[in-house]
Short mmCIF file of C-alpha atoms in Angstrom, two decimals:
data_model
loop_
_atom_site.label_atom_id
_atom_site.label_comp_id
_atom_site.label_asym_id
_atom_site.label_seq_id
_atom_site.Cartn_x
_atom_site.Cartn_y
_atom_site.Cartn_z
CA UNK A 1 -27.38 -12.78 27.03
CA UNK A 2 -24.96 -11.03 24.75
CA UNK A 3 -25.25 -11.37 20.99
CA UNK A 4 -21.69 -12.50 20.36
CA UNK A 5 -19.54 -14.82 22.43
CA UNK A 6 -16.37 -13.47 23.99
CA UNK A 7 -14.31 -15.50 21.51
CA UNK A 8 -16.08 -13.86 18.63
CA UNK A 9 -15.76 -10.36 19.98
CA UNK A 10 -12.06 -10.79 20.63
CA UNK A 11 -11.43 -12.10 17.13
CA UNK A 12 -13.39 -9.27 15.56
CA UNK A 13 -11.71 -6.60 17.70
CA UNK A 14 -8.29 -7.90 16.61
CA UNK A 15 -9.32 -7.79 12.95
CA UNK A 16 -10.63 -4.24 13.26
CA UNK A 17 -7.55 -3.01 15.14
CA UNK A 18 -5.20 -4.70 12.66
CA UNK A 19 -7.04 -2.98 9.79
CA UNK A 20 -6.67 0.40 11.52
CA UNK A 21 -3.13 0.74 12.84
CA UNK A 22 -2.31 3.74 15.01
CA UNK A 23 -5.94 4.86 15.18
CA UNK A 24 -8.02 5.14 18.34
CA UNK A 25 -11.22 3.09 18.08
CA UNK A 26 -13.70 3.99 20.81
CA UNK A 27 -15.19 1.47 23.24
CA UNK A 28 -18.54 2.87 22.10
CA UNK A 29 -17.88 1.73 18.55
CA UNK A 30 -17.27 -1.86 19.66
CA UNK A 31 -20.08 -1.71 22.18
CA UNK A 32 -22.59 -0.77 19.47
CA UNK A 33 -21.18 -3.14 16.86
CA UNK A 34 -21.42 -6.13 19.19
CA UNK A 35 -24.43 -5.00 21.26
CA UNK A 36 -22.31 -5.57 24.34
CA UNK A 37 -21.79 -3.65 27.57
CA UNK A 38 -18.77 -1.35 27.70
CA UNK A 39 -17.50 -3.32 30.69
CA UNK A 40 -17.47 -6.48 28.56
CA UNK A 41 -15.60 -4.67 25.80
CA UNK A 42 -13.05 -3.45 28.36
CA UNK A 43 -12.41 -7.02 29.42
CA UNK A 44 -12.17 -8.16 25.79
CA UNK A 45 -9.59 -5.48 25.10
CA UNK A 46 -7.41 -6.72 27.96
CA UNK A 47 -7.34 -10.16 26.34
CA UNK A 48 -6.63 -8.61 22.93
CA UNK A 49 -3.73 -6.68 24.41
CA UNK A 50 -2.28 -9.84 25.92
CA UNK A 51 -2.57 -11.77 22.65
CA UNK A 52 -0.96 -9.07 20.50
CA UNK A 53 1.84 -8.38 22.95
CA UNK A 54 2.62 -12.01 23.87
CA UNK A 55 2.99 -12.91 20.22
CA UNK A 56 5.15 -9.82 19.56
CA UNK A 57 2.74 -8.46 16.97
CA UNK A 58 2.93 -4.91 18.28
CA UNK A 59 1.34 -3.09 21.19
CA UNK A 60 -2.19 -2.23 22.22
CA UNK A 61 -2.73 1.04 24.05
CA UNK A 62 -5.87 2.01 25.85
CA UNK A 63 -7.11 5.56 26.24
CA UNK A 64 -9.30 6.07 29.27
CA UNK A 65 -12.08 8.58 29.86
CA UNK A 66 -15.56 9.15 28.45
CA UNK A 67 -14.30 9.06 24.87
CA UNK A 68 -11.97 6.20 25.77
CA UNK A 69 -10.82 3.67 23.30
CA UNK A 70 -8.09 1.43 22.12
CA UNK A 71 -5.28 1.75 19.61
CA UNK A 72 -3.14 -0.85 17.87
CA UNK A 73 0.46 0.38 17.74
CA UNK A 74 2.19 -1.69 15.04
CA UNK A 75 5.70 -1.42 16.51
CA UNK A 76 7.97 -4.23 15.36
CA UNK A 77 10.36 -6.08 17.68
CA UNK A 78 14.13 -5.73 17.16
CA UNK A 79 14.39 -9.47 16.60
CA UNK A 80 11.73 -9.51 13.88
CA UNK A 81 13.14 -6.40 12.20
CA UNK A 82 16.69 -7.77 12.08
CA UNK A 83 15.58 -11.17 10.84
CA UNK A 84 13.39 -9.69 8.11
CA UNK A 85 16.02 -7.21 6.87
CA UNK A 86 18.56 -10.04 6.70
CA UNK A 87 16.06 -12.06 4.61
CA UNK A 88 15.57 -9.14 2.24
CA UNK A 89 19.34 -8.58 1.98
CA UNK A 90 19.88 -12.25 1.15
CA UNK A 91 17.31 -11.99 -1.63
CA UNK A 92 19.09 -8.94 -3.04
CA UNK A 93 22.49 -10.65 -3.03
CA UNK A 94 21.50 -12.87 -5.97
CA UNK A 95 24.16 -12.17 -8.67
CA UNK A 96 21.40 -12.42 -11.31
CA UNK A 97 20.33 -8.98 -10.09
CA UNK A 98 23.39 -7.20 -11.44
CA UNK A 99 22.52 -4.90 -14.34
CA UNK A 100 24.95 -3.75 -17.03
CA UNK A 101 26.53 -0.54 -15.83
CA UNK A 102 26.86 -1.70 -12.24
CA UNK A 103 23.31 -1.31 -10.95
CA UNK A 104 21.30 -3.60 -8.71
CA UNK A 105 17.82 -4.63 -9.85
CA UNK A 106 15.60 -4.54 -6.77
CA UNK A 107 12.30 -3.18 -8.12
CA UNK A 108 10.51 -6.54 -7.91
CA UNK A 109 11.32 -6.79 -4.20
CA UNK A 110 10.00 -3.35 -3.31
CA UNK A 111 6.84 -3.80 -5.42
CA UNK A 112 5.91 -7.05 -3.66
CA UNK A 113 3.04 -6.13 -1.33
CA UNK A 114 3.89 -8.40 1.61
CA UNK A 115 7.57 -7.36 1.61
CA UNK A 116 6.89 -3.67 1.25
CA UNK A 117 4.16 -3.84 3.89
CA UNK A 118 6.70 -5.06 6.41
CA UNK A 119 9.35 -2.57 5.28
CA UNK A 120 6.77 0.19 5.75
CA UNK A 121 5.99 -1.14 9.21
CA UNK A 122 9.70 -1.13 10.09
CA UNK A 123 10.06 2.50 8.99
CA UNK A 124 6.83 3.54 10.72
CA UNK A 125 7.99 1.93 13.97
CA UNK A 126 10.66 4.59 14.23
CA UNK A 127 8.15 7.44 14.20
CA UNK A 128 5.16 5.95 16.04
CA UNK A 129 5.78 7.96 19.18
CA UNK A 130 6.09 11.27 17.33
CA UNK A 131 3.51 13.67 15.95
CA UNK A 132 3.66 13.11 12.19
CA UNK A 133 1.12 14.66 9.80
CA UNK A 134 2.14 12.93 6.60
CA UNK A 135 4.73 10.88 4.76
CA UNK A 136 6.39 12.54 1.76
CA UNK A 137 8.07 10.71 -1.11
CA UNK A 138 9.27 11.42 -4.64
CA UNK A 139 7.79 9.45 -7.53
CA UNK A 140 8.16 6.57 -8.54
CA UNK A 141 9.96 3.66 -6.94
CA UNK A 142 9.65 4.86 -3.36
CA UNK A 143 5.86 5.13 -3.51
CA UNK A 144 4.98 1.59 -2.38
CA UNK A 145 7.12 1.66 0.76
CA UNK A 146 6.09 5.25 1.52
CA UNK A 147 2.41 4.30 1.23
CA UNK A 148 2.85 1.38 3.63
CA UNK A 149 4.74 3.63 6.06
CA UNK A 150 1.84 6.09 5.88
CA UNK A 151 -0.62 3.25 6.46
CA UNK A 152 1.08 2.20 9.69
CA UNK A 153 1.35 5.79 10.88
CA UNK A 154 -2.29 6.38 9.86
CA UNK A 155 -1.44 9.58 7.97
CA UNK A 156 -1.79 10.68 4.32
CA UNK A 157 0.88 10.08 1.72
CA UNK A 158 2.17 13.04 -0.30
CA UNK A 159 3.90 12.34 -3.61
CA UNK A 160 6.29 14.91 -5.08
CA UNK A 161 6.43 14.78 -8.88
CA UNK A 162 9.07 15.57 -11.45
CA UNK A 163 6.71 17.74 -13.46
CA UNK A 164 3.80 19.89 -12.42
CA UNK A 165 0.39 18.89 -13.74
CA UNK A 166 -2.31 21.28 -14.92
CA UNK A 167 -4.91 19.02 -13.30
CA UNK A 168 -3.62 19.73 -9.80
CA UNK A 169 -3.89 23.51 -9.60
CA UNK A 170 -1.18 25.87 -8.37
CA UNK A 171 2.10 24.10 -7.70
CA UNK A 172 5.36 24.93 -5.98
CA UNK A 173 8.41 23.90 -7.99
CA UNK A 174 12.03 23.77 -6.84
CA UNK A 175 15.24 22.91 -8.65
CA UNK A 176 17.61 20.36 -7.25
CA UNK A 177 20.99 18.96 -8.16
CA UNK A 178 21.51 15.25 -8.31
CA UNK A 179 24.42 14.63 -5.93
CA UNK A 180 26.22 12.27 -8.27
CA UNK A 181 25.53 13.46 -11.82
CA UNK A 182 25.35 17.21 -11.07
CA UNK A 183 22.38 17.41 -13.43
CA UNK A 184 19.75 20.01 -12.51
CA UNK A 185 16.16 18.75 -12.30
CA UNK A 186 12.89 20.06 -10.95
CA UNK A 187 10.35 18.70 -8.50
CA UNK A 188 6.82 19.95 -7.90
CA UNK A 189 4.06 19.70 -5.37
CA UNK A 190 0.54 21.15 -5.68
CA UNK A 191 -0.13 23.81 -3.05
CA UNK A 192 -3.19 21.97 -1.83
CA UNK A 193 -1.27 18.72 -1.32
CA UNK A 194 0.31 19.82 1.94
CA UNK A 195 -0.90 22.14 4.69
CA UNK A 196 1.57 24.82 5.78
CA UNK A 197 3.40 23.94 8.96
CA UNK A 198 2.94 20.16 8.75
CA UNK A 199 5.30 17.70 10.40
CA UNK A 200 6.55 15.24 7.80
CA UNK A 201 8.64 12.12 7.42
CA UNK A 202 10.50 11.69 4.11
CA UNK A 203 10.71 8.15 2.70
CA UNK A 204 12.57 7.05 -0.43
CA UNK A 205 13.82 3.81 -1.91
CA UNK A 206 17.47 4.60 -2.62
CA UNK A 207 20.02 7.19 -1.58
CA UNK A 208 23.32 7.66 -3.33
CA UNK A 209 24.46 11.29 -3.13
CA UNK A 210 21.36 12.50 -1.32
CA UNK A 211 20.42 15.13 -3.92
CA UNK A 212 16.79 14.06 -4.26
CA UNK A 213 16.17 14.08 -0.52
CA UNK A 214 17.93 17.43 -0.21
CA UNK A 215 15.56 18.71 -2.90
CA UNK A 216 12.53 17.43 -0.99
CA UNK A 217 13.81 19.09 2.21
CA UNK A 218 14.13 22.36 0.31
CA UNK A 219 10.61 21.93 -1.08
CA UNK A 220 9.35 21.27 2.45
CA UNK A 221 10.81 24.61 3.54
CA UNK A 222 8.57 26.30 0.99
CA UNK A 223 5.61 24.69 2.79
CA UNK A 224 7.05 25.66 6.20
CA UNK A 225 7.01 21.97 7.04
CA UNK A 226 9.10 20.41 9.77
CA UNK A 227 11.03 17.33 8.65
CA UNK A 228 10.90 14.85 11.53
CA UNK A 229 13.10 12.30 9.83
CA UNK A 230 14.39 10.80 6.58
CA UNK A 231 14.23 7.05 5.99
CA UNK A 232 15.54 5.22 2.94
CA UNK A 233 15.37 1.55 2.07
CA UNK A 234 18.88 1.29 0.64
CA UNK A 235 21.79 3.70 1.03
CA UNK A 236 24.93 3.22 -1.02
CA UNK A 237 28.10 3.25 1.04
CA UNK A 238 29.73 5.62 -1.43
CA UNK A 239 29.93 8.53 -1.50
CA UNK A 240 30.30 8.47 2.25
CA UNK A 241 29.63 12.19 2.46
CA UNK A 242 26.06 12.76 1.34
CA UNK A 243 24.19 16.00 0.79
CA UNK A 244 21.90 15.11 3.68
CA UNK A 245 23.36 14.64 7.16
CA UNK A 246 20.67 12.86 9.10
CA UNK A 247 19.02 9.87 7.45
CA UNK A 248 18.10 6.34 8.46
CA UNK A 249 18.77 3.56 5.96
CA UNK A 250 17.35 0.07 6.41
CA UNK A 251 20.04 -1.52 4.23
CA UNK A 252 23.52 -0.42 3.17
CA UNK A 253 25.14 -1.44 -0.10
CA UNK A 254 28.83 -1.39 -1.03
CA UNK A 255 29.84 -0.51 -4.55
CA UNK A 256 28.81 -3.32 -6.90
CA UNK A 257 31.72 -5.37 -8.12
CA UNK A 258 30.47 -6.37 -11.56
CA UNK A 259 33.54 -8.49 -12.40
CA UNK A 260 33.32 -10.74 -9.37
CA UNK A 261 29.48 -10.64 -9.35
CA UNK A 262 29.71 -9.78 -5.68
CA UNK A 263 26.85 -7.87 -4.12
CA UNK A 264 27.55 -6.66 -0.61
CA UNK A 265 24.34 -5.47 0.94
CA UNK A 266 23.33 -5.84 4.56
CA UNK A 267 21.04 -4.42 7.24
CA UNK A 268 22.30 -1.09 8.55
CA UNK A 269 23.75 -1.24 12.05
CA UNK A 270 23.69 2.04 13.91
CA UNK B 1 -1.89 -28.54 28.76
CA UNK B 2 -1.57 -26.32 25.71
CA UNK B 3 0.61 -23.28 25.82
CA UNK B 4 -1.99 -20.77 24.61
CA UNK B 5 -5.68 -20.62 25.45
CA UNK B 6 -8.21 -21.06 22.67
CA UNK B 7 -9.10 -17.37 22.90
CA UNK B 8 -5.50 -16.43 22.32
CA UNK B 9 -4.99 -18.81 19.42
CA UNK B 10 -8.13 -17.56 17.70
CA UNK B 11 -7.12 -13.96 18.06
CA UNK B 12 -3.65 -14.64 16.75
CA UNK B 13 -4.90 -16.71 13.81
CA UNK B 14 -7.20 -13.86 12.79
CA UNK B 15 -4.32 -11.37 12.95
CA UNK B 16 -2.07 -13.61 10.85
CA UNK B 17 -4.78 -14.30 8.25
CA UNK B 18 -5.71 -10.61 8.03
CA UNK B 19 -2.05 -9.76 7.42
CA UNK B 20 -1.85 -12.35 4.63
CA UNK B 21 -4.92 -12.04 2.42
CA UNK B 22 -5.47 -14.66 -0.28
CA UNK B 23 -2.57 -16.80 0.93
CA UNK B 24 -2.81 -20.36 2.22
CA UNK B 25 -1.31 -20.69 5.70
CA UNK B 26 -0.78 -24.31 6.67
CA UNK B 27 -2.23 -25.91 9.81
CA UNK B 28 1.36 -26.98 10.49
CA UNK B 29 2.47 -23.36 10.70
CA UNK B 30 -0.14 -22.57 13.36
CA UNK B 31 0.44 -25.88 15.10
CA UNK B 32 4.14 -25.12 15.53
CA UNK B 33 3.66 -21.47 16.39
CA UNK B 34 1.19 -22.26 19.18
CA UNK B 35 2.58 -25.68 20.22
CA UNK B 36 -0.92 -27.05 19.74
CA UNK B 37 -2.31 -30.21 18.18
CA UNK B 38 -3.52 -29.94 14.60
CA UNK B 39 -6.97 -31.04 15.75
CA UNK B 40 -7.10 -28.03 18.10
CA UNK B 41 -6.04 -25.73 15.28
CA UNK B 42 -8.77 -27.19 13.06
CA UNK B 43 -11.37 -26.35 15.67
CA UNK B 44 -9.92 -22.85 16.13
CA UNK B 45 -10.18 -22.26 12.40
CA UNK B 46 -13.88 -23.14 12.42
CA UNK B 47 -14.46 -20.44 15.01
CA UNK B 48 -12.32 -17.97 13.03
CA UNK B 49 -14.37 -18.73 9.90
CA UNK B 50 -17.59 -18.07 11.77
CA UNK B 51 -16.33 -14.76 13.19
CA UNK B 52 -15.06 -13.42 9.87
CA UNK B 53 -18.12 -14.46 7.91
CA UNK B 54 -20.74 -13.43 10.49
CA UNK B 55 -19.28 -9.96 10.67
CA UNK B 56 -19.09 -9.74 6.85
CA UNK B 57 -15.33 -9.22 6.89
CA UNK B 58 -14.71 -11.62 4.03
CA UNK B 59 -14.49 -15.39 3.75
CA UNK B 60 -12.27 -18.07 5.20
CA UNK B 61 -11.55 -21.09 3.03
CA UNK B 62 -9.97 -24.29 4.25
CA UNK B 63 -7.83 -26.56 2.13
CA UNK B 64 -7.84 -30.16 3.29
CA UNK B 65 -5.16 -32.84 2.93
CA UNK B 66 -1.68 -33.39 4.33
CA UNK B 67 -0.54 -29.89 3.33
CA UNK B 68 -3.89 -28.50 4.38
CA UNK B 69 -4.36 -24.98 5.51
CA UNK B 70 -6.56 -21.97 5.64
CA UNK B 71 -6.90 -18.87 3.50
CA UNK B 72 -8.51 -15.50 4.20
CA UNK B 73 -10.41 -14.34 1.11
CA UNK B 74 -10.95 -10.60 1.53
CA UNK B 75 -14.10 -10.41 -0.58
CA UNK B 76 -16.24 -7.39 0.27
CA UNK B 77 -20.02 -7.48 0.61
CA UNK B 78 -22.21 -5.59 -1.89
CA UNK B 79 -23.66 -3.56 0.94
CA UNK B 80 -20.25 -2.47 2.23
CA UNK B 81 -18.92 -1.72 -1.26
CA UNK B 82 -21.90 0.44 -2.19
CA UNK B 83 -21.87 2.30 1.08
CA UNK B 84 -18.14 3.00 0.88
CA UNK B 85 -18.19 4.15 -2.76
CA UNK B 86 -21.06 6.49 -1.94
CA UNK B 87 -19.01 7.93 0.94
CA UNK B 88 -16.04 8.49 -1.38
CA UNK B 89 -18.27 10.09 -4.03
CA UNK B 90 -19.74 12.44 -1.44
CA UNK B 91 -16.22 13.49 -0.42
CA UNK B 92 -15.34 14.19 -4.05
CA UNK B 93 -18.47 16.30 -4.64
CA UNK B 94 -17.01 19.14 -2.53
CA UNK B 95 -17.01 22.21 -4.87
CA UNK B 96 -13.67 23.27 -3.34
CA UNK B 97 -12.14 20.45 -5.39
CA UNK B 98 -12.73 22.16 -8.73
CA UNK B 99 -9.48 23.22 -10.36
CA UNK B 100 -9.12 26.00 -12.95
CA UNK B 101 -9.54 24.42 -16.37
CA UNK B 102 -12.33 22.10 -15.28
CA UNK B 103 -10.45 19.38 -13.42
CA UNK B 104 -11.34 17.60 -10.19
CA UNK B 105 -8.70 17.44 -7.45
CA UNK B 106 -8.89 13.96 -5.96
CA UNK B 107 -5.24 13.10 -5.29
CA UNK B 108 -5.55 13.50 -1.53
CA UNK B 109 -8.36 10.96 -1.42
CA UNK B 110 -6.49 8.28 -3.36
CA UNK B 111 -3.27 8.84 -1.38
CA UNK B 112 -5.04 8.30 1.97
CA UNK B 113 -3.97 4.82 3.09
CA UNK B 114 -7.24 3.70 4.71
CA UNK B 115 -9.36 4.86 1.76
CA UNK B 116 -7.09 3.39 -0.89
CA UNK B 117 -6.79 0.15 1.08
CA UNK B 118 -10.55 -0.32 0.84
CA UNK B 119 -10.66 0.74 -2.81
CA UNK B 120 -7.97 -1.85 -3.54
CA UNK B 121 -9.98 -4.46 -1.67
CA UNK B 122 -13.07 -3.60 -3.73
CA UNK B 123 -11.13 -4.00 -7.00
CA UNK B 124 -9.43 -7.20 -5.82
CA UNK B 125 -12.82 -8.68 -4.87
CA UNK B 126 -13.68 -8.81 -8.54
CA UNK B 127 -10.70 -11.01 -9.40
CA UNK B 128 -10.32 -13.19 -6.31
CA UNK B 129 -11.72 -16.27 -8.01
CA UNK B 130 -9.42 -15.97 -11.04
CA UNK B 131 -5.80 -16.89 -11.61
CA UNK B 132 -3.98 -13.56 -11.61
CA UNK B 133 -0.16 -13.34 -11.63
CA UNK B 134 0.23 -9.61 -11.12
CA UNK B 135 -1.37 -6.18 -11.11
CA UNK B 136 -0.09 -3.70 -13.70
CA UNK B 137 -0.40 0.07 -13.46
CA UNK B 138 1.11 3.16 -15.08
CA UNK B 139 2.95 5.68 -12.90
CA UNK B 140 2.05 7.78 -10.85
CA UNK B 141 -1.36 8.42 -9.39
CA UNK B 142 -2.71 4.90 -9.84
CA UNK B 143 0.15 3.30 -7.88
CA UNK B 144 -1.41 3.42 -4.39
CA UNK B 145 -4.69 1.77 -5.39
CA UNK B 146 -2.87 -0.73 -7.64
CA UNK B 147 -0.56 -1.68 -4.77
CA UNK B 148 -3.49 -2.27 -2.43
CA UNK B 149 -5.25 -4.35 -5.12
CA UNK B 150 -2.07 -6.42 -5.46
CA UNK B 151 -1.91 -6.80 -1.69
CA UNK B 152 -5.41 -8.28 -1.49
CA UNK B 153 -4.74 -10.58 -4.46
CA UNK B 154 -1.36 -11.53 -2.93
CA UNK B 155 0.51 -10.92 -6.20
CA UNK B 156 3.33 -8.55 -7.23
CA UNK B 157 2.72 -5.05 -8.52
CA UNK B 158 4.27 -4.04 -11.86
CA UNK B 159 4.66 -0.33 -12.61
CA UNK B 160 4.94 0.86 -16.22
CA UNK B 161 6.98 4.04 -16.54
CA UNK B 162 6.98 6.95 -18.94
CA UNK B 163 10.70 6.72 -19.54
CA UNK B 164 13.05 3.77 -19.52
CA UNK B 165 15.75 3.80 -16.84
CA UNK B 166 19.33 2.63 -17.33
CA UNK B 167 19.24 1.12 -13.86
CA UNK B 168 16.63 -1.46 -14.85
CA UNK B 169 18.34 -3.26 -17.74
CA UNK B 170 16.76 -4.04 -21.09
CA UNK B 171 13.32 -2.48 -21.47
CA UNK B 172 10.41 -2.81 -23.88
CA UNK B 173 9.02 0.54 -24.99
CA UNK B 174 5.77 1.22 -26.87
CA UNK B 175 4.21 4.40 -28.18
CA UNK B 176 0.67 5.28 -27.36
CA UNK B 177 -1.75 8.01 -28.28
CA UNK B 178 -3.63 9.86 -25.59
CA UNK B 179 -7.30 9.41 -26.55
CA UNK B 180 -8.20 13.01 -25.91
CA UNK B 181 -5.17 15.13 -26.80
CA UNK B 182 -3.85 12.95 -29.66
CA UNK B 183 -0.35 13.50 -28.31
CA UNK B 184 2.05 10.60 -28.82
CA UNK B 185 3.89 9.40 -25.72
CA UNK B 186 5.95 6.38 -24.75
CA UNK B 187 5.72 3.86 -21.94
CA UNK B 188 8.36 1.35 -20.87
CA UNK B 189 8.73 -1.77 -18.83
CA UNK B 190 11.98 -3.61 -18.01
CA UNK B 191 12.05 -7.08 -19.54
CA UNK B 192 12.67 -8.64 -16.17
CA UNK B 193 9.68 -6.94 -14.57
CA UNK B 194 7.14 -9.35 -16.07
CA UNK B 195 7.41 -13.03 -17.02
CA UNK B 196 6.20 -13.92 -20.51
CA UNK B 197 2.71 -15.38 -20.55
CA UNK B 198 1.54 -13.88 -17.24
CA UNK B 199 -2.11 -13.23 -16.44
CA UNK B 200 -2.53 -9.61 -15.41
CA UNK B 201 -5.11 -7.16 -14.13
CA UNK B 202 -4.66 -3.51 -15.15
CA UNK B 203 -5.51 -0.87 -12.55
CA UNK B 204 -5.48 2.91 -13.03
CA UNK B 205 -6.89 5.93 -11.26
CA UNK B 206 -8.68 7.76 -14.06
CA UNK B 207 -9.95 6.97 -17.56
CA UNK B 208 -11.04 9.62 -20.00
CA UNK B 209 -10.39 8.49 -23.59
CA UNK B 210 -8.76 5.21 -22.60
CA UNK B 211 -5.48 5.88 -24.44
CA UNK B 212 -3.22 5.02 -21.53
CA UNK B 213 -4.92 1.71 -20.82
CA UNK B 214 -4.90 0.88 -24.52
CA UNK B 215 -1.14 1.52 -24.46
CA UNK B 216 -0.69 -0.80 -21.48
CA UNK B 217 -2.71 -3.51 -23.26
CA UNK B 218 -0.42 -3.13 -26.26
CA UNK B 219 2.64 -3.34 -24.02
CA UNK B 220 1.18 -6.48 -22.41
CA UNK B 221 0.97 -8.08 -25.88
CA UNK B 222 4.73 -7.64 -26.18
CA UNK B 223 5.06 -9.72 -23.02
CA UNK B 224 2.50 -12.25 -24.31
CA UNK B 225 0.46 -11.48 -21.21
CA UNK B 226 -3.22 -12.17 -20.88
CA UNK B 227 -5.24 -9.21 -19.60
CA UNK B 228 -7.87 -10.62 -17.26
CA UNK B 229 -9.51 -7.28 -16.62
CA UNK B 230 -9.18 -3.51 -16.44
CA UNK B 231 -10.34 -1.59 -13.37
CA UNK B 232 -10.26 2.18 -12.94
CA UNK B 233 -11.21 4.28 -9.96
CA UNK B 234 -12.94 7.04 -11.89
CA UNK B 235 -14.18 7.00 -15.48
CA UNK B 236 -15.38 10.20 -17.11
CA UNK B 237 -18.77 9.87 -18.77
CA UNK B 238 -17.47 11.64 -21.87
CA UNK B 239 -16.30 10.63 -24.37
CA UNK B 240 -18.78 7.76 -24.17
CA UNK B 241 -16.83 5.81 -26.77
CA UNK B 242 -13.43 4.98 -25.29
CA UNK B 243 -10.43 3.32 -26.88
CA UNK B 244 -10.89 0.35 -24.54
CA UNK B 245 -14.11 -1.64 -24.70
CA UNK B 246 -14.13 -3.67 -21.51
CA UNK B 247 -13.31 -1.85 -18.29
CA UNK B 248 -14.77 -1.65 -14.80
CA UNK B 249 -14.97 1.77 -13.17
CA UNK B 250 -15.74 2.19 -9.48
CA UNK B 251 -17.03 5.74 -9.94
CA UNK B 252 -18.39 7.65 -12.94
CA UNK B 253 -18.05 11.41 -13.36
CA UNK B 254 -20.06 13.72 -15.61
CA UNK B 255 -18.35 16.66 -17.23
CA UNK B 256 -17.47 19.24 -14.58
CA UNK B 257 -19.65 22.31 -14.73
CA UNK B 258 -17.23 24.96 -13.49
CA UNK B 259 -19.78 27.81 -13.63
CA UNK B 260 -22.35 26.16 -11.40
CA UNK B 261 -19.67 24.44 -9.28
CA UNK B 262 -21.59 21.22 -9.73
CA UNK B 263 -19.68 17.96 -9.50
CA UNK B 264 -21.68 14.94 -10.55
CA UNK B 265 -19.82 11.83 -9.52
CA UNK B 266 -21.38 8.59 -8.32
CA UNK B 267 -20.70 4.89 -7.90
CA UNK B 268 -20.91 3.04 -11.21
CA UNK B 269 -24.01 0.89 -11.58
CA UNK B 270 -23.64 -1.97 -14.06
#
């Protein structure tokens, strides 16, 4: 007689997999946790796979062999992605969001945990089949979405800062030029924050001219890192020519028309 | 004949609840999603509750009535909290983490999504039974743990910044004095980032003198906010007298002894 019923094991396996996206959990782990035979766990996992995939909650991959296990791959369906990005766009089209000077206030949206969790999952989906060692972002506003992307990829987050800190040891600092204001700024990363030769994904909240991301790419060169991709939440339509050639925006925004209170922002269509 | 088997409904309900901590999901929502009678869903939820609570993964609360529903309360057990904080302390005791000048390098640990997720859950556990409107932190290093705390409380994150930004509209700026260096700095928050009269929890990564948190408390007064609590990841033992009286640290660190390479850091015991 097994200690837990099948129902209970299945529920618990789903909870554990959902808490550990993109990470292989061994059959042994479940077998010990539930005092159940590995053959029972194997059967449970088949049911788990069916549940997750039928309800379009992602994929479940099994790894066979002695050290076999199971992995929850949090890939999002096209339908869910498009629907969610349209919802977010609609929220951002509220004319009350227009700030003097022609800016869009969107901080509240990207600091809301459930929204940013899903945005991170959407970005991560793009890189789930690649070897990525970490997600890199620049402080401050991009941190929440970059952290959630890192969570779904199951890799560390690396945060580049505007100033180097004495509390972090030796740092590498590069200068960069903001694409729109032509002002020169610096960005820093402690040497111990990133292993040489890592594969990274760059995530940021907003891209106008592309100067910040270009700076991060330059900084990555100093760490001999390979940039596997650049994802941004919102890209402004203008300037059309950006300092970075390859980047993936989730949303695209036209120039704000402050007089007519029109905000044109929509999901990016490739 | 119902469209999904009980097994499948239970698994899916667990996934949905786990993805939405501290949020009431109505029986109607599940009933429609699974094309199942509300009575079936009620029975499913009882099984879900048993699974989650038997495996010490948190609690499941049901709300009765016409708009009835179910909520996953991600409270963590004392045993799990203590064990996890001891694991994190052990990681931080690595002498390789000592930085010239007598600092401890811990950024990598608090930027690791799975670690910071659990730290956020531990902090949130403390406030789950209170009415909290948002989690407030100061940029930069505290953002990941503050975001995860906000996620488990199901409330927005608010990030106080060192400088005010033109892109965020009218801001409130206060001066504060670092408790240890006596340097005067400023911190800012856009007016629209926080509704007057909110109840907030302050979360930060490190507290030495307490100057930063005291500054945030002052800033909160300008927003007529009520501070329900202050939680920090690491508090230094010295100075014993801090500028803030009531705060809850997860870990406590003695002064670093650079010569002997000794790092004394351990879970805080009340």
